[in-house]
Amino acid sequence: GMAAGLAMAAAVGRSEVQACRAGFAAPDAASILRSLGQLEVLLARAGEVVVAKQVNLLRASLEPSAGDRDTLVGAICRQPGAERLCQDALQSLDAACSATCATSGNDGGVQDVSMSPVHDFEGTTARASASRPASSRLAQSAPPQATASNAKPLNSRDVVLNCANIGCSYGENVLRRPRDKFDWEGVKKTFDYYSKFGVRVHIVVSQRLLSRVGSDGASAELQKSLVVVPSRDEMVDNDDLATLLEAEKLHCQFVDNDNYRDWPARLLKERPRLRDWFSNFKDALHVAYYFDNAGNFTPLKELPLPAAADDDVVGSGGPPSKQPWVA
């Protein structure tokens, strides 16, 4: 809101934001890294602590492979959400400063964003992307006063799998089964994919499916990760609800090709907190996937950047042994 924007602008000067933007257009990688560091400082000063942490983690992950400008920009492009994180953070700071200038009747030397030096950086990294929205995603998704749910970082140490969806997808698309499509091999391949990165896997399966297919095709290790949900005649998709509940509890990604299109309306009365979480974080945490011709599991979204401190994440048991975005 306006009050939040004025408070942010009071803590951050327009010249500082412009200097940060200019660094992204510099011809050398070192200047871009310095701008990332300055962006972190400005966000922290403006009270955007969570976003500041994300920028800090991005900068730390880029430093080892900085090289020249093109190499660094390429590394930013390869990290899902990294470019958008920087663009949204700069837009939020710039919009707050513009709001203050408009309220005071002083243009304060406002620079047209479309003509600012950072436009060169954004053009390099986003030539094939759609035009950015007029207002930043940060401003749209975060209320002025953050709740406990959206204040904590996304959990990169856990993932929730919808067992039925994954097993049936594998049977249908890889094994080409016309019926009785479920196969544990698809669940195993998905489990192995995340386990190799040190991520704890939680596999939600309904008691009805487990009774029908048995667990002989699941390894002992995989069986230890099962979250068995009781089946109820009045609600045939309890496993979908449990998938959302586990993901909300852990604040982590959930893997399922179901669109969950009707769930916001279904949750409106009975589970308003879950509905709010789902509405705020579905885009960030809902992971679609496919199996290639060799049957290999491939997610369409990588794990979020790891939290800065172990205590920041629900259920933390230490960092994963390896993350997919780390060389």
XYZ file of C-alpha atoms in Angstrom:
327
model
C 0.000 0.000 0.000
C 0.950 3.680 -0.085
C 2.060 3.707 3.553
C 4.376 0.774 2.992
C 5.800 2.417 -0.125
C 6.467 5.693 1.720
C 8.178 3.872 4.552
C 10.350 1.972 2.104
C 11.283 5.116 0.204
C 12.187 6.902 3.416
C 14.744 4.193 4.101
C 16.088 4.051 0.539
C 17.155 6.984 -1.619
C 16.344 7.181 -5.325
C 19.967 7.872 -6.186
C 20.945 4.632 -4.459
C 18.410 2.671 -6.491
C 19.623 4.307 -9.710
C 23.243 3.507 -8.845
C 22.270 -0.095 -8.228
C 20.482 -0.231 -11.580
C 23.474 1.297 -13.354
C 25.742 -1.443 -12.015
C 23.700 -4.105 -13.798
C 24.459 -2.417 -17.138
C 28.223 -2.365 -16.494
C 30.452 -4.264 -18.952
C 32.159 -6.345 -16.261
C 30.916 -9.142 -14.018
C 32.396 -7.588 -10.865
C 30.117 -4.548 -11.156
C 27.044 -6.754 -11.531
C 28.010 -8.698 -8.417
C 28.526 -5.433 -6.532
C 25.069 -4.300 -7.620
C 23.606 -7.540 -6.297
C 25.313 -6.808 -2.991
C 23.954 -3.259 -2.963
C 20.490 -4.519 -3.866
C 20.612 -6.811 -0.837
C 21.568 -3.875 1.407
C 18.762 -1.662 0.064
C 16.156 -4.392 0.485
C 17.253 -5.110 4.046
C 17.154 -1.405 4.888
C 13.642 -1.195 3.416
C 12.460 -4.061 5.601
C 12.305 -6.682 2.801
C 14.431 -9.123 4.819
C 13.286 -12.326 3.120
C 13.895 -10.972 -0.383
C 17.261 -9.590 0.754
C 18.245 -13.098 1.869
C 17.260 -14.498 -1.512
C 19.430 -11.922 -3.286
C 22.299 -12.750 -0.911
C 22.010 -16.452 -1.762
C 21.852 -15.679 -5.473
C 25.008 -13.557 -5.274
C 26.851 -16.235 -3.285
C 25.930 -18.904 -5.825
C 27.151 -16.742 -8.738
C 30.516 -15.647 -7.316
C 32.468 -18.888 -8.016
C 31.589 -18.809 -11.737
C 31.487 -15.064 -12.327
C 34.048 -14.853 -15.154
C 33.102 -12.183 -17.690
C 29.788 -10.399 -18.065
C 28.297 -12.835 -20.606
C 29.185 -15.828 -18.436
C 27.600 -14.241 -15.385
C 24.432 -13.208 -17.228
C 24.165 -16.757 -18.602
C 24.471 -18.153 -15.077
C 21.661 -15.857 -13.904
C 19.437 -17.006 -16.782
C 20.008 -20.656 -15.887
C 18.772 -20.187 -12.324
C 14.959 -20.358 -12.358
C 13.454 -17.171 -11.001
C 16.800 -15.389 -10.517
C 16.280 -12.742 -13.188
C 12.704 -12.097 -12.051
C 13.882 -11.801 -8.443
C 16.248 -8.965 -9.371
C 13.767 -7.224 -11.669
C 10.933 -7.353 -9.142
C 13.149 -6.134 -6.297
C 14.363 -3.153 -8.335
C 10.864 -2.345 -9.547
C 9.510 -2.424 -5.989
C 12.201 -0.044 -4.747
C 11.764 2.239 -7.747
C 7.964 2.283 -7.467
C 8.167 3.180 -3.774
C 10.482 6.086 -4.528
C 8.181 7.278 -7.343
C 5.179 7.162 -5.014
C 6.999 9.339 -2.496
C 7.964 11.873 -5.146
C 4.380 12.031 -6.462
C 2.994 12.544 -2.947
C 5.444 15.328 -2.166
C 4.965 17.006 -5.562
C 8.665 16.667 -6.343
C 9.862 14.510 -9.200
C 13.173 14.064 -7.352
C 14.995 13.507 -10.594
C 12.939 10.398 -11.381
C 14.455 8.383 -14.166
C 12.269 6.559 -16.685
C 12.649 2.870 -15.873
C 12.426 1.857 -19.516
C 15.417 4.079 -20.303
C 17.491 3.258 -17.236
C 20.865 1.497 -17.555
C 19.488 -1.723 -16.084
C 17.276 -2.013 -19.176
C 20.373 -3.227 -21.039
C 20.888 -6.005 -18.482
C 17.218 -7.005 -18.575
C 17.252 -7.011 -22.358
C 20.261 -9.316 -22.403
C 18.674 -11.817 -20.056
C 15.055 -11.631 -21.224
C 14.898 -11.104 -24.987
C 12.679 -14.125 -25.418
C 10.483 -13.502 -22.382
C 7.109 -11.787 -22.278
C 6.803 -8.158 -21.261
C 6.973 -7.511 -17.543
C 3.763 -6.530 -15.733
C 3.347 -2.886 -14.729
C 3.485 -3.788 -11.047
C 6.000 -6.196 -9.593
C 5.115 -9.680 -8.474
C 6.587 -8.893 -5.082
C 4.144 -6.049 -4.591
C 1.240 -8.185 -5.798
C 1.954 -11.257 -3.682
C 3.137 -9.776 -0.387
C 0.780 -7.842 1.890
C 2.182 -4.792 3.737
C 2.491 -6.820 6.929
C 3.848 -10.279 6.238
C 2.214 -13.228 7.955
C 4.142 -16.061 9.584
C 3.421 -18.218 6.543
C 4.845 -15.979 3.808
C 7.673 -14.544 5.924
C 9.684 -17.767 6.017
C 11.890 -18.852 3.102
C 10.798 -21.586 0.747
C 11.960 -24.977 1.977
C 14.534 -26.603 -0.315
C 15.192 -29.578 1.976
C 11.842 -31.364 1.580
C 9.556 -32.279 -1.289
C 6.090 -33.858 -1.364
C 5.149 -36.337 -4.120
C 1.635 -37.317 -5.146
C 2.164 -41.055 -5.489
C -0.896 -41.901 -7.597
C -0.295 -39.112 -10.109
C 3.373 -39.962 -10.619
C 2.916 -43.742 -10.744
C 0.024 -43.516 -13.209
C 1.863 -40.996 -15.400
C 4.806 -43.378 -15.690
C 2.583 -46.352 -16.508
C 0.649 -44.436 -19.134
C 3.418 -42.445 -20.832
C 6.443 -44.709 -20.457
C 5.022 -48.244 -20.228
C 2.055 -47.356 -22.490
C -0.446 -49.230 -20.366
C -4.075 -48.706 -21.433
C -5.365 -49.522 -17.932
C -4.021 -50.440 -14.501
C -1.515 -47.702 -15.242
C 0.101 -47.312 -11.832
C 3.693 -48.528 -11.540
C 6.054 -48.070 -8.593
C 8.995 -47.590 -10.976
C 7.867 -44.045 -11.784
C 7.639 -43.197 -8.084
C 11.083 -44.755 -7.523
C 12.667 -42.696 -10.303
C 11.163 -39.516 -8.854
C 12.253 -40.492 -5.339
C 15.806 -41.189 -6.564
C 15.972 -37.877 -8.424
C 15.340 -35.811 -5.301
C 17.227 -38.102 -2.932
C 20.476 -37.644 -4.873
C 20.347 -33.957 -3.925
C 19.933 -34.789 -0.247
C 16.264 -33.755 -0.218
C 13.846 -35.531 2.136
C 10.995 -37.057 0.127
C 7.434 -37.404 1.451
C 5.269 -39.667 -0.743
C 1.533 -39.194 -0.206
C -0.476 -42.316 -1.093
C -4.093 -43.250 -0.362
C -4.841 -46.415 1.565
C -7.166 -47.453 -1.271
C -4.375 -47.348 -3.875
C -1.902 -49.046 -1.547
C -4.352 -51.875 -0.894
C -4.966 -52.313 -4.634
C -1.380 -52.277 -5.947
C 0.473 -53.498 -2.838
C 3.913 -52.334 -1.803
C 6.043 -55.180 -3.189
C 7.258 -52.936 -6.017
C 8.482 -50.277 -3.574
C 11.916 -50.527 -2.001
C 12.271 -50.533 1.780
C 13.790 -47.036 1.605
C 10.889 -45.747 -0.474
C 8.335 -47.346 1.857
C 9.817 -45.428 4.791
C 8.909 -42.201 2.962
C 5.242 -43.105 2.432
C 2.576 -40.914 4.010
C -0.512 -43.151 3.947
C -3.825 -41.311 3.847
C -7.088 -43.021 4.860
C -9.638 -43.342 2.056
C -13.151 -42.036 2.625
C -16.158 -42.707 0.422
C -17.348 -39.114 0.720
C -13.994 -37.722 -0.465
C -12.275 -39.792 -3.108
C -9.291 -37.480 -3.531
C -8.055 -37.301 0.036
C -4.541 -37.886 -1.285
C -4.687 -34.570 -3.186
C -5.781 -32.745 -0.047
C -3.045 -34.477 1.959
C -0.481 -33.479 -0.686
C -1.413 -29.828 -0.140
C -1.485 -30.214 3.647
C 1.991 -31.775 3.757
C 3.412 -29.155 1.391
C 1.869 -26.351 3.457
C 3.149 -27.895 6.693
C 6.694 -28.113 5.312
C 6.419 -24.996 3.098
C 8.023 -26.961 0.282
C 7.458 -27.984 -3.331
C 4.805 -30.554 -4.208
C 5.083 -32.636 -7.380
C 1.862 -33.398 -9.226
C 0.606 -32.851 -12.780
C -2.915 -32.186 -11.515
C -3.822 -28.516 -12.031
C -5.669 -28.260 -8.677
C -7.907 -25.802 -10.476
C -10.988 -26.331 -8.292
C -9.205 -26.477 -4.942
C -9.323 -22.779 -3.959
C -13.143 -22.870 -4.022
C -13.239 -26.198 -2.177
C -10.954 -24.915 0.570
C -12.650 -21.534 0.987
C -14.943 -22.479 3.883
C -13.351 -25.535 5.472
C -9.658 -24.654 5.329
C -9.155 -20.896 4.805
C -5.533 -20.957 6.007
C -4.620 -23.703 3.539
C -6.453 -21.817 0.800
C -4.462 -18.635 1.540
C -1.194 -20.568 1.472
C -2.182 -22.305 -1.757
C -3.157 -19.013 -3.424
C 0.099 -17.331 -2.372
C 2.543 -20.142 -3.104
C 1.071 -22.427 -5.778
C 3.029 -20.749 -8.564
C 6.280 -21.024 -6.622
C 5.875 -24.527 -5.182
C 3.642 -26.568 -7.523
C 5.944 -28.667 -9.722
C 4.798 -30.229 -12.993
C 7.013 -32.920 -14.529
C 7.410 -35.473 -17.325
C 9.213 -38.726 -18.047
C 11.430 -38.665 -21.140
C 11.715 -41.465 -23.716
C 14.222 -43.258 -21.498
C 11.847 -43.060 -18.543
C 13.883 -40.460 -16.664
C 11.997 -38.105 -14.346
C 12.340 -34.421 -15.255
C 10.737 -31.653 -13.141
C 9.710 -28.445 -14.872
C 10.826 -26.420 -11.860
C 14.031 -26.734 -9.876
C 14.308 -26.604 -6.114
C 14.201 -23.113 -4.561
C 17.401 -21.460 -3.432
C 18.456 -22.892 -0.042
C 17.743 -20.929 3.123
C 20.556 -18.860 4.605
C 20.345 -20.603 7.975
C 19.214 -24.102 8.966
C 16.703 -22.737 11.475
C 14.893 -20.773 8.777
C 13.225 -23.871 7.382
C 10.502 -25.974 8.951
C 11.686 -29.450 9.855
C 15.288 -28.641 9.045
C 17.837 -31.317 9.576
C 20.807 -29.609 8.018
C 21.500 -28.622 4.422
C 21.230 -31.117 1.569
C 24.507 -32.711 0.516
C 24.166 -31.162 -2.934
C 21.757 -28.800 -4.676
C 20.946 -28.965 -8.396
C 21.904 -25.302 -8.972
C 25.393 -25.733 -7.445
C 28.172 -26.871 -9.758
